[in-house]
PDB file of N, CA and C in Angstrom:
ATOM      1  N   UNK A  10       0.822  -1.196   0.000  1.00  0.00           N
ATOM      2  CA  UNK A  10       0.000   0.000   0.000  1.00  0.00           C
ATOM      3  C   UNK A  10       0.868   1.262   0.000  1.00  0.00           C
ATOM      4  N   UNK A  11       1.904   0.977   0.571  1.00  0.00           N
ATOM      5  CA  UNK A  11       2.683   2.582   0.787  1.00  0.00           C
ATOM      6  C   UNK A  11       3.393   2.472  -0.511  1.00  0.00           C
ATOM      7  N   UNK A  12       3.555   1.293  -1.352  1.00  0.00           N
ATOM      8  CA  UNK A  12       4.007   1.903  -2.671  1.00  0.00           C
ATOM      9  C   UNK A  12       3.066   2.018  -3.621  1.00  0.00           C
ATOM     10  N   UNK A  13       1.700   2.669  -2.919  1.00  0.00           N
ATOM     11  CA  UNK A  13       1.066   3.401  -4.273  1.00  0.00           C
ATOM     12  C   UNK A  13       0.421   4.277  -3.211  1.00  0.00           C
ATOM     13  N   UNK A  14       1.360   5.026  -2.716  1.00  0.00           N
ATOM     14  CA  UNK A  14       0.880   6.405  -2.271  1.00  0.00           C
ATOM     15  C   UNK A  14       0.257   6.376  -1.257  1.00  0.00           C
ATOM     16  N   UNK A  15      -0.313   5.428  -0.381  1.00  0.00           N
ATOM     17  CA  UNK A  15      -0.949   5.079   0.674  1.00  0.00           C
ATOM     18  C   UNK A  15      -0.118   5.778   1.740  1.00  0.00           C
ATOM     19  N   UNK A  16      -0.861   6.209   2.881  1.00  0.00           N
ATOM     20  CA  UNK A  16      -0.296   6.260   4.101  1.00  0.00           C
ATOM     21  C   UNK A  16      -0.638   5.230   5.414  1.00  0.00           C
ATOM     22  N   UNK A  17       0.009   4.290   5.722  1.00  0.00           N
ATOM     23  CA  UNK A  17       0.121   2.855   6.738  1.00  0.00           C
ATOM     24  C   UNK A  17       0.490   3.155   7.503  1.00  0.00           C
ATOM     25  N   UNK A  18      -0.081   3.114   8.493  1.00  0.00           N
ATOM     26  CA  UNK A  18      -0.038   3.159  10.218  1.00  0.00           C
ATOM     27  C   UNK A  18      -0.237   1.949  10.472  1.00  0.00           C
ATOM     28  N   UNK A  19       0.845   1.113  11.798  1.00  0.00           N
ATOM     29  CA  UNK A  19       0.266  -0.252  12.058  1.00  0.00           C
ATOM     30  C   UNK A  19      -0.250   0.342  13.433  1.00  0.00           C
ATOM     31  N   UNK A  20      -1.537  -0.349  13.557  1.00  0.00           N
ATOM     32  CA  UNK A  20      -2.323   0.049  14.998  1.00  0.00           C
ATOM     33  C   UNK A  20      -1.303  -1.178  15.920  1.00  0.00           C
ATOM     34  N   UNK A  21      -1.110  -0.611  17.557  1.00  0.00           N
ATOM     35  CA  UNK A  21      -1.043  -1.313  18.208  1.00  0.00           C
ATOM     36  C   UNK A  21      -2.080  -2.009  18.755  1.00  0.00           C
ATOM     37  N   UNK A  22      -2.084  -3.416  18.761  1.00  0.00           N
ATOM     38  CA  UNK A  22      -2.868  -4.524  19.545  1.00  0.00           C
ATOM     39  C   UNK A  22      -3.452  -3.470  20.721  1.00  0.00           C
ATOM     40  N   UNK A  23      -4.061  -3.746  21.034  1.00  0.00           N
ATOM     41  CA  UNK A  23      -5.230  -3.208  22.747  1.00  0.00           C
ATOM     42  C   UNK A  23      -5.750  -5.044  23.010  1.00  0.00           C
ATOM     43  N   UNK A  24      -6.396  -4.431  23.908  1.00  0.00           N
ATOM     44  CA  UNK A  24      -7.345  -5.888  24.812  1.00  0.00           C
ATOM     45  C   UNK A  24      -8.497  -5.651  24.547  1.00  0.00           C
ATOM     46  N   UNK A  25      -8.792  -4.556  23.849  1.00  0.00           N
ATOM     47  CA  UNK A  25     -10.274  -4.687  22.610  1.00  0.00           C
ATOM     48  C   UNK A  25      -9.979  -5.144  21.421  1.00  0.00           C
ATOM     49  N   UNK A  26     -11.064  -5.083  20.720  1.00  0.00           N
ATOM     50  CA  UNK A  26     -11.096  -5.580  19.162  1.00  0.00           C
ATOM     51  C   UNK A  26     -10.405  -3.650  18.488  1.00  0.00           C
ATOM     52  N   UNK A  27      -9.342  -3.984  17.665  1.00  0.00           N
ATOM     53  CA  UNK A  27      -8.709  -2.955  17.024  1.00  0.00           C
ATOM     54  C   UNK A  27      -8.813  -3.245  15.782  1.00  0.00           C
ATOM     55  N   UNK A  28      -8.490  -2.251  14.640  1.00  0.00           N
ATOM     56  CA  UNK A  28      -8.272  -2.676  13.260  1.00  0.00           C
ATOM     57  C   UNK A  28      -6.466  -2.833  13.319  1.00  0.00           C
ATOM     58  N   UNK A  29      -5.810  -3.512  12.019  1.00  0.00           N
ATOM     59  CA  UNK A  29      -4.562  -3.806  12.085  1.00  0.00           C
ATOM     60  C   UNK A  29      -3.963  -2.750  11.684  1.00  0.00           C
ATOM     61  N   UNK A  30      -4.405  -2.141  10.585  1.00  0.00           N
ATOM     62  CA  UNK A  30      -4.225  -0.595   9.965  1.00  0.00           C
ATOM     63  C   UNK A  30      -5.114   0.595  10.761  1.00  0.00           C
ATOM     64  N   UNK A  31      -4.292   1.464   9.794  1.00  0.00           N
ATOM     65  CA  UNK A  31      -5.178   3.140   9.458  1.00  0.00           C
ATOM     66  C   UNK A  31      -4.216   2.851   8.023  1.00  0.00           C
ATOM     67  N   UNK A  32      -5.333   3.112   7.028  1.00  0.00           N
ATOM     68  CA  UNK A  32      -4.843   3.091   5.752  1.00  0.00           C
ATOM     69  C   UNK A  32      -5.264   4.528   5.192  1.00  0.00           C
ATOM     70  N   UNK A  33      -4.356   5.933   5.350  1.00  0.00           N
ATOM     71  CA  UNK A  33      -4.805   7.134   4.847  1.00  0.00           C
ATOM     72  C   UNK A  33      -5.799   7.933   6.500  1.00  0.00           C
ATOM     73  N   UNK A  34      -5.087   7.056   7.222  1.00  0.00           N
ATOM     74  CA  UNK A  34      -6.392   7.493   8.272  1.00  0.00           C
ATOM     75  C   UNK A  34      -7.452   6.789   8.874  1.00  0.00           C
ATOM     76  N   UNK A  35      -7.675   6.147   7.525  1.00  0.00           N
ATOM     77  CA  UNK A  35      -9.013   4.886   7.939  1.00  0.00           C
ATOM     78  C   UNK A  35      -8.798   3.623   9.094  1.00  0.00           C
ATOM     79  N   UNK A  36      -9.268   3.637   9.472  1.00  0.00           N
ATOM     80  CA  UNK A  36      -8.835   2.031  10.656  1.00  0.00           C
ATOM     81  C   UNK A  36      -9.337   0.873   9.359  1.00  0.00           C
ATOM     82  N   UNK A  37      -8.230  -0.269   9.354  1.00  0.00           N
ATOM     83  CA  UNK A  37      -8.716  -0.969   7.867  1.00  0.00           C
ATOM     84  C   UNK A  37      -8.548  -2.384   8.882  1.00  0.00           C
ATOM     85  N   UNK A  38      -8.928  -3.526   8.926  1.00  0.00           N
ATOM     86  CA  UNK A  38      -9.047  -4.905   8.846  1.00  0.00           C
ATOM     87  C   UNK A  38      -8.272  -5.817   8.113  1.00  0.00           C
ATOM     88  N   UNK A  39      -7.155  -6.105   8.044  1.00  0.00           N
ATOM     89  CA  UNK A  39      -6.433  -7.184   7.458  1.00  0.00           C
ATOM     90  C   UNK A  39      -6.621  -8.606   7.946  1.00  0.00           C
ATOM     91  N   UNK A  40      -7.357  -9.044   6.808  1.00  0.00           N
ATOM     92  CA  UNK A  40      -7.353 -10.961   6.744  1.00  0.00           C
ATOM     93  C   UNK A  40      -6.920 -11.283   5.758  1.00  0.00           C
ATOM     94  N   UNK A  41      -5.640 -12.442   6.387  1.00  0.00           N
ATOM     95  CA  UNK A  41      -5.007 -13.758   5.046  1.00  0.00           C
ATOM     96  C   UNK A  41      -5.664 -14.615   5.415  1.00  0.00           C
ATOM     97  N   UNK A  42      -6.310 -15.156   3.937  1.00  0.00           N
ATOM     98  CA  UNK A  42      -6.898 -16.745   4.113  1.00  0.00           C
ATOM     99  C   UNK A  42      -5.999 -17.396   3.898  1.00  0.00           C
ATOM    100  N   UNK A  43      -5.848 -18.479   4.487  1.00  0.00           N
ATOM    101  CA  UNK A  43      -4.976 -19.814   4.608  1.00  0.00           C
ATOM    102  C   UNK A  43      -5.451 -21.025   3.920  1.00  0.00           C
ATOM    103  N   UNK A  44      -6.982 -20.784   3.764  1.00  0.00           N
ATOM    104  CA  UNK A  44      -7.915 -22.037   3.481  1.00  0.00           C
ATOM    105  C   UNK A  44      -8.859 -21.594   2.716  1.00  0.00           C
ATOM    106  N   UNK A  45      -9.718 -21.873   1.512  1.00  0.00           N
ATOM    107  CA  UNK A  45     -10.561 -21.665   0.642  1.00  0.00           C
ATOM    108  C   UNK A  45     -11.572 -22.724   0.993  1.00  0.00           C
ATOM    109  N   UNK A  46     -13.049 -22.515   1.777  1.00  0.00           N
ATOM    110  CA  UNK A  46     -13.530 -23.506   1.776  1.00  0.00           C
ATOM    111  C   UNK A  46     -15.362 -22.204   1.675  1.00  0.00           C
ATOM    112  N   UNK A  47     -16.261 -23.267   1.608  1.00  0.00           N
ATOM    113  CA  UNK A  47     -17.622 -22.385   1.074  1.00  0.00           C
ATOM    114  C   UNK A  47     -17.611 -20.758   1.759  1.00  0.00           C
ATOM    115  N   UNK A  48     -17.617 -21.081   3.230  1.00  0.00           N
ATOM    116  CA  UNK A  48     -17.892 -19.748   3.957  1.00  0.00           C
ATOM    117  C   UNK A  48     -16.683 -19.190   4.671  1.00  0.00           C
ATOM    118  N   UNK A  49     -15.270 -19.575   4.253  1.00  0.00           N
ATOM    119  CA  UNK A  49     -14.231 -19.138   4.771  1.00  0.00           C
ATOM    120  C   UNK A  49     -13.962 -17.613   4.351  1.00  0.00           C
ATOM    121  N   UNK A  50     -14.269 -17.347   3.501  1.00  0.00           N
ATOM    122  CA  UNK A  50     -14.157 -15.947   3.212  1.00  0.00           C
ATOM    123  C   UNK A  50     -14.996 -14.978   3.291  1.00  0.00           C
ATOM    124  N   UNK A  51     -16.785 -15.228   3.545  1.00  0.00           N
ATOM    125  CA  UNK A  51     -17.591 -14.841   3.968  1.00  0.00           C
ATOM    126  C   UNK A  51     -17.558 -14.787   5.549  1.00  0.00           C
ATOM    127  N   UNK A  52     -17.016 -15.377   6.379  1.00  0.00           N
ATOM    128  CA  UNK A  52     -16.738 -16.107   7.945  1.00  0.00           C
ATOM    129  C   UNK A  52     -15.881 -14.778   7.971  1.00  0.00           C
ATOM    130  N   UNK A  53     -14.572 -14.743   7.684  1.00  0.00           N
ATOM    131  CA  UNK A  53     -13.788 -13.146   7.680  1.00  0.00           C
ATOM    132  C   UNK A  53     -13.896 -12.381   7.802  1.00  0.00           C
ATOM    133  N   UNK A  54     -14.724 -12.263   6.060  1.00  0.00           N
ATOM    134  CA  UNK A  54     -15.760 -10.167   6.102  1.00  0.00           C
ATOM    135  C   UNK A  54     -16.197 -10.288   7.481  1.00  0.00           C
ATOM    136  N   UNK A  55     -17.166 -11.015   7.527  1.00  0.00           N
ATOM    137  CA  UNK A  55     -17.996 -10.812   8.732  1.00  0.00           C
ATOM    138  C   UNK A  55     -16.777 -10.455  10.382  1.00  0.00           C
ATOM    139  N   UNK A  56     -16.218 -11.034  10.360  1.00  0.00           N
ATOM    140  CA  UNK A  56     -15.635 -11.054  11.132  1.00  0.00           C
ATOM    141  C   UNK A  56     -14.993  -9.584  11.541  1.00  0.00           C
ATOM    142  N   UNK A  57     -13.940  -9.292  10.096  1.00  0.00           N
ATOM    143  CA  UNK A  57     -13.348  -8.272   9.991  1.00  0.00           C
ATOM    144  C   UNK A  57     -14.418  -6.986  10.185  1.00  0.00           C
ATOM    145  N   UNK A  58     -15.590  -6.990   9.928  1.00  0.00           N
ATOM    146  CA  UNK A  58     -16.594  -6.077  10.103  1.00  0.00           C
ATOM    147  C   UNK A  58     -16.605  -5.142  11.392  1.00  0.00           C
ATOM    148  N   UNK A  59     -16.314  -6.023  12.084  1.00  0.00           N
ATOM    149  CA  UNK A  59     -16.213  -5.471  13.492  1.00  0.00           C
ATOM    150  C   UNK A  59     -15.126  -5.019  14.262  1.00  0.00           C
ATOM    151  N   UNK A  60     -13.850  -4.963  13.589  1.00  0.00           N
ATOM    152  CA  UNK A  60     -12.747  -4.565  13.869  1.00  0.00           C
ATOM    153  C   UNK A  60     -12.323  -3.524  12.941  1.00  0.00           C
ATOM    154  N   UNK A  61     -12.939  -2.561  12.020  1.00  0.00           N
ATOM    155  CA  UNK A  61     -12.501  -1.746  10.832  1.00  0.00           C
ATOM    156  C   UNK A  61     -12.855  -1.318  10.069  1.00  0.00           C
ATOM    157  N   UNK A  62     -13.184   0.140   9.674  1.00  0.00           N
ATOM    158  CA  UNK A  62     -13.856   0.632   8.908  1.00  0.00           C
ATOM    159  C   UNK A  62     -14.060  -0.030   7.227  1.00  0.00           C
ATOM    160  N   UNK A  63     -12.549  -0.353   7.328  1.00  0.00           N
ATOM    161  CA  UNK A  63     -12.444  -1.040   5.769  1.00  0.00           C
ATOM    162  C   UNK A  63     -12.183  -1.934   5.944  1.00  0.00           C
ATOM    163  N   UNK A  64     -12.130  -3.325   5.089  1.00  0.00           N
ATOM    164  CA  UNK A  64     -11.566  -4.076   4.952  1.00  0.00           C
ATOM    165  C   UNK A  64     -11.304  -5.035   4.039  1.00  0.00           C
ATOM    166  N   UNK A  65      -9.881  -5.118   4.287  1.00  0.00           N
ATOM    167  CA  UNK A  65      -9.198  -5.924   3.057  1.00  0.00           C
ATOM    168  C   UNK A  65      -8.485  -7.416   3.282  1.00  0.00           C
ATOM    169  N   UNK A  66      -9.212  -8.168   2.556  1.00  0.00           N
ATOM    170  CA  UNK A  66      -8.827 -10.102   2.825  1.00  0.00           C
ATOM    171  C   UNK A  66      -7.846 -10.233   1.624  1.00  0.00           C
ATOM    172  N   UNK A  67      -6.800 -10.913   1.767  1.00  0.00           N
ATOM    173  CA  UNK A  67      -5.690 -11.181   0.751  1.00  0.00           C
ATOM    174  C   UNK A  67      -6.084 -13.013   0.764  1.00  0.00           C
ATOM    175  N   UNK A  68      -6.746 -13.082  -0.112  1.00  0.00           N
ATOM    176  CA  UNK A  68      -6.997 -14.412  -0.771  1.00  0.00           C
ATOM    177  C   UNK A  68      -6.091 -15.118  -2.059  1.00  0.00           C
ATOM    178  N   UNK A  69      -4.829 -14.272  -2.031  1.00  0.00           N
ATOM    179  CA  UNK A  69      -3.961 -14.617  -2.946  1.00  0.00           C
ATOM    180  C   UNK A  69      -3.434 -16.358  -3.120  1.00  0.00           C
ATOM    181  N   UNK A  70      -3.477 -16.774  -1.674  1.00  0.00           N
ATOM    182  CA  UNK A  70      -2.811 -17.701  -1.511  1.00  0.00           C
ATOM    183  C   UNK A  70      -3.657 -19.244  -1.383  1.00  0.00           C
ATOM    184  N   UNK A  71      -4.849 -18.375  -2.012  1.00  0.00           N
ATOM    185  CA  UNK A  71      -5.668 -19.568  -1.606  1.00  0.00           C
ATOM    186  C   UNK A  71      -6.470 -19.888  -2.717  1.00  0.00           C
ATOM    187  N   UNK A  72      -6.917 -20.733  -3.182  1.00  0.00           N
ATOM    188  CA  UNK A  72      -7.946 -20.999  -4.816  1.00  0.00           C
ATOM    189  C   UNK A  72      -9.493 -20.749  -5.142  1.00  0.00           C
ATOM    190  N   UNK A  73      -9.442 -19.375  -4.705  1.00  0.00           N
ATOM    191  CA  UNK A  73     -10.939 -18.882  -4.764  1.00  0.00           C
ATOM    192  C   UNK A  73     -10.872 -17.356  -5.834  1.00  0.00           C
ATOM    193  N   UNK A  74     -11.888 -18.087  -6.909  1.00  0.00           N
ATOM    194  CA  UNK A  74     -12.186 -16.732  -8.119  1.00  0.00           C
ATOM    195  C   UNK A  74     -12.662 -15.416  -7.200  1.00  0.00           C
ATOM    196  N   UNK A  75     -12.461 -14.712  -8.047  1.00  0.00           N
ATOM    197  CA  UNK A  75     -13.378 -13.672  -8.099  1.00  0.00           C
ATOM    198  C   UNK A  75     -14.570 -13.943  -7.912  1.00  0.00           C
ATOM    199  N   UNK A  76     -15.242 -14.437  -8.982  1.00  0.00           N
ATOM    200  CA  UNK A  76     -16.966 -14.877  -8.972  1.00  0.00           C
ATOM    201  C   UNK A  76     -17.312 -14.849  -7.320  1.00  0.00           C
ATOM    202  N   UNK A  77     -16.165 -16.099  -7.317  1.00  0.00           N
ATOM    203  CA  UNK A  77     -16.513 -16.906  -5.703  1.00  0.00           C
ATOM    204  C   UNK A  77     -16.490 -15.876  -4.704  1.00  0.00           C
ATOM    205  N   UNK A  78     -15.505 -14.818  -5.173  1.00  0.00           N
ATOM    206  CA  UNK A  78     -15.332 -13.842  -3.554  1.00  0.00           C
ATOM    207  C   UNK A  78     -16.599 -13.208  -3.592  1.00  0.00           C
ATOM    208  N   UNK A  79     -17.124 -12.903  -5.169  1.00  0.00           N
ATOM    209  CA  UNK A  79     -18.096 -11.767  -5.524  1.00  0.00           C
ATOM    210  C   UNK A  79     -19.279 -12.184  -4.607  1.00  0.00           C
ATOM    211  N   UNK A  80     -19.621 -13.634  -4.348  1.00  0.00           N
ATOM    212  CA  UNK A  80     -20.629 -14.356  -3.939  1.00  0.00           C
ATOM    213  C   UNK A  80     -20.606 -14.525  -2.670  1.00  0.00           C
ATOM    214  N   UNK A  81     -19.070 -14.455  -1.922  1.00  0.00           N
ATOM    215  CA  UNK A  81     -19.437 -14.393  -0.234  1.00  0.00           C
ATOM    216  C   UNK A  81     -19.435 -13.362   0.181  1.00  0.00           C
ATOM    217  N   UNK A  82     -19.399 -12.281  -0.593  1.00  0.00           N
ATOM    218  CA  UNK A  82     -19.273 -10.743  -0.046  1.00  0.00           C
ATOM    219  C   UNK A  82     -20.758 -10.783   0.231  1.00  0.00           C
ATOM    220  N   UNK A  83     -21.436 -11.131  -1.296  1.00  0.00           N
ATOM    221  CA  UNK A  83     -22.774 -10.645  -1.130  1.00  0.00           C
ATOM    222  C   UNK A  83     -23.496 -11.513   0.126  1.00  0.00           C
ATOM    223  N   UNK A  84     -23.062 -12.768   0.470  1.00  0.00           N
ATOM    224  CA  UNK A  84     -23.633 -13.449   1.398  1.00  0.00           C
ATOM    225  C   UNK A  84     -23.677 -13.071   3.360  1.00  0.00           C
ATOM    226  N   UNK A  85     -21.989 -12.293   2.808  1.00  0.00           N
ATOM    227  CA  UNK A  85     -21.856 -11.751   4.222  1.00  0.00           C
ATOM    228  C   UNK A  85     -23.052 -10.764   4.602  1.00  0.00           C
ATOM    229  N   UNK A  86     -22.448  -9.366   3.444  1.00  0.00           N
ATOM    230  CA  UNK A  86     -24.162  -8.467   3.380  1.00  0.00           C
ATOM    231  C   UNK A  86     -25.309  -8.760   3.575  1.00  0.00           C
ATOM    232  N   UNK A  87     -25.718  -9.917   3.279  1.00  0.00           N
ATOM    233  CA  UNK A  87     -27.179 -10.663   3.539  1.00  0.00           C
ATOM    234  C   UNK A  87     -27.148 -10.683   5.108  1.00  0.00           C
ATOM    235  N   UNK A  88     -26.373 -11.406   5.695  1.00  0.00           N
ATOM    236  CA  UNK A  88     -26.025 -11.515   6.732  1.00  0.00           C
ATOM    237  C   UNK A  88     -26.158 -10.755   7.752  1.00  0.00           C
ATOM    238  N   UNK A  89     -25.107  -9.639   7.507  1.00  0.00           N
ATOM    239  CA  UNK A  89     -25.068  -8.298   8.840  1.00  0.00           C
ATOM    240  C   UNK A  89     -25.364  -7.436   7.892  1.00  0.00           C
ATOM    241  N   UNK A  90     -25.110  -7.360   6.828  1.00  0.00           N
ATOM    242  CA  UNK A  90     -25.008  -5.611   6.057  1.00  0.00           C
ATOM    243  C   UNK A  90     -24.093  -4.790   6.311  1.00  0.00           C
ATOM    244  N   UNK A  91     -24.714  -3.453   6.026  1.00  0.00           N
ATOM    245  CA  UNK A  91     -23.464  -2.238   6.089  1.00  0.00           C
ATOM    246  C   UNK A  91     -22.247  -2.627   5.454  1.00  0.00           C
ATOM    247  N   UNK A  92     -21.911  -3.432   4.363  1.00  0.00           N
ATOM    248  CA  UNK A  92     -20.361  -4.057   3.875  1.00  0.00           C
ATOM    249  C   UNK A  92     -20.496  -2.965   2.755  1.00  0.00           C
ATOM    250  N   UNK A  93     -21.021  -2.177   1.824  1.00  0.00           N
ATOM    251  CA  UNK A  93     -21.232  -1.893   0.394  1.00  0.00           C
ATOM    252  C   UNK A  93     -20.218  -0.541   0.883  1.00  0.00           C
ATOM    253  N   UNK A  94     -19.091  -0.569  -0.202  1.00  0.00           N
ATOM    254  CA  UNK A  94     -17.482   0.456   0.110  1.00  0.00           C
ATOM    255  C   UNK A  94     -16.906   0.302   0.927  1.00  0.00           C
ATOM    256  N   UNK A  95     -16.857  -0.792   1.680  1.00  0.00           N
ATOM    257  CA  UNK A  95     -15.938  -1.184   2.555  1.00  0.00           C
ATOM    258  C   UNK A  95     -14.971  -2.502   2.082  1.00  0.00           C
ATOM    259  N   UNK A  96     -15.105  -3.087   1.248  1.00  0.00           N
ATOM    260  CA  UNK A  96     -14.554  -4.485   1.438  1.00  0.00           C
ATOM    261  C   UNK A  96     -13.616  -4.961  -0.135  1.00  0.00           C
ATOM    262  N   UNK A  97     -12.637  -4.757   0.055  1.00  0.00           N
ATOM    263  CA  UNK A  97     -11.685  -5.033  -0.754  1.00  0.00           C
ATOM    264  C   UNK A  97     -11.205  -6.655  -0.718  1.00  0.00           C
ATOM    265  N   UNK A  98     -11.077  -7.538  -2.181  1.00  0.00           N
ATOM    266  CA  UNK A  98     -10.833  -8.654  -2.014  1.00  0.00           C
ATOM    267  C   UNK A  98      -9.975  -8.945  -2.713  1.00  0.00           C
ATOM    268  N   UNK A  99      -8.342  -9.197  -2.547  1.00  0.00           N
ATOM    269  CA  UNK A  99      -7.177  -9.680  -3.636  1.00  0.00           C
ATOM    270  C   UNK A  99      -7.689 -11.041  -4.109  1.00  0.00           C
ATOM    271  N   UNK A 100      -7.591 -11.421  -5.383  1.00  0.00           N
ATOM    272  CA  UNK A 100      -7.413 -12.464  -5.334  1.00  0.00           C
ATOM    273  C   UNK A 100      -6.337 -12.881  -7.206  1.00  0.00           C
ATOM    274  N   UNK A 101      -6.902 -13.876  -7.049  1.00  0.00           N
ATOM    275  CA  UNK A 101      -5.391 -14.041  -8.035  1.00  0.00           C
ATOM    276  C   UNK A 101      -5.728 -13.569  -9.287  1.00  0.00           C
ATOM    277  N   UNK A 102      -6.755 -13.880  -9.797  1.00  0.00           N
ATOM    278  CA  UNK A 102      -7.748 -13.085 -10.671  1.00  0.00           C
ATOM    279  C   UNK A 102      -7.614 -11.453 -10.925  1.00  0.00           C
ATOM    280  N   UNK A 103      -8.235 -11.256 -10.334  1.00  0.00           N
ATOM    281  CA  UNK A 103      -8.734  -9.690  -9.836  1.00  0.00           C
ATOM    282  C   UNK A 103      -8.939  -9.310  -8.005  1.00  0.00           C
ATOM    283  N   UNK A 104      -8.858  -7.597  -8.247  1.00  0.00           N
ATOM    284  CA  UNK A 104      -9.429  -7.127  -6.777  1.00  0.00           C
ATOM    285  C   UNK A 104     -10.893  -7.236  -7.242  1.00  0.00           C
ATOM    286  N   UNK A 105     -11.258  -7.667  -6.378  1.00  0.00           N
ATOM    287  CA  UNK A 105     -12.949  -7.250  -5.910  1.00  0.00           C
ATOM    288  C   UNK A 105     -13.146  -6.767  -5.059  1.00  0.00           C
ATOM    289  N   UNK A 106     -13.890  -5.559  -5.320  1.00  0.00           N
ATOM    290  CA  UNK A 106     -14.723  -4.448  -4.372  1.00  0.00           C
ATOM    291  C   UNK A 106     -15.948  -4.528  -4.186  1.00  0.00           C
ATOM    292  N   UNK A 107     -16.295  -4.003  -2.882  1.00  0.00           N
ATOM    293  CA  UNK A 107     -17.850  -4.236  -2.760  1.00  0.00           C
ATOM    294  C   UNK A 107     -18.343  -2.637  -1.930  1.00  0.00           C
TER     295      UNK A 107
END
């Protein structure tokens, strides 16, 4: 991120729920998936939801399309909501935004 102009702050840990970043300011959510399985990446968003204004899952390393991310984003949203401009998804494909 800081080599495309970004400004990265790493938040320090607390004994609350924190985000891992401030990306430009923003408190952002960093998740690596390790594992590609139906709701592993939907399980995350959700997760990450609550720790960060933004958030961004690096699914690089794991064997899930686009399509597929496109489909647990929308499932998370079903879910809790409030995700729509928040949720950035690497994957090997493409970023997907939501």
């Amino acid at each position: 991120m800081t080599g495309k102009g970004k400004a990265v702050e790493i938040v320090p840990r607390g004994s609350s729920k924190t985000p891992d970043f401030r990306i430009n300011g923003v408190p952002t959510e960093l998740k690596t998936l390790t594992s590609a399985g139906p709701n592993t990446l939907k399980n995350a968003i959700q997760k990450a939801a609550q720790q960060g204004e933004q958030i961004l899952v690096d699914a690089r390393n794991v064997p899930i399309s686009a399509e597929n991310a496109r489909l647990q984003i929308l499932r998370a949203q079903g879910n809790i909501g409030g995700l729509e401009g928040r949720v950035t998804v690497l994957t090997t494909e493409e970023t997907v935004t939501f």
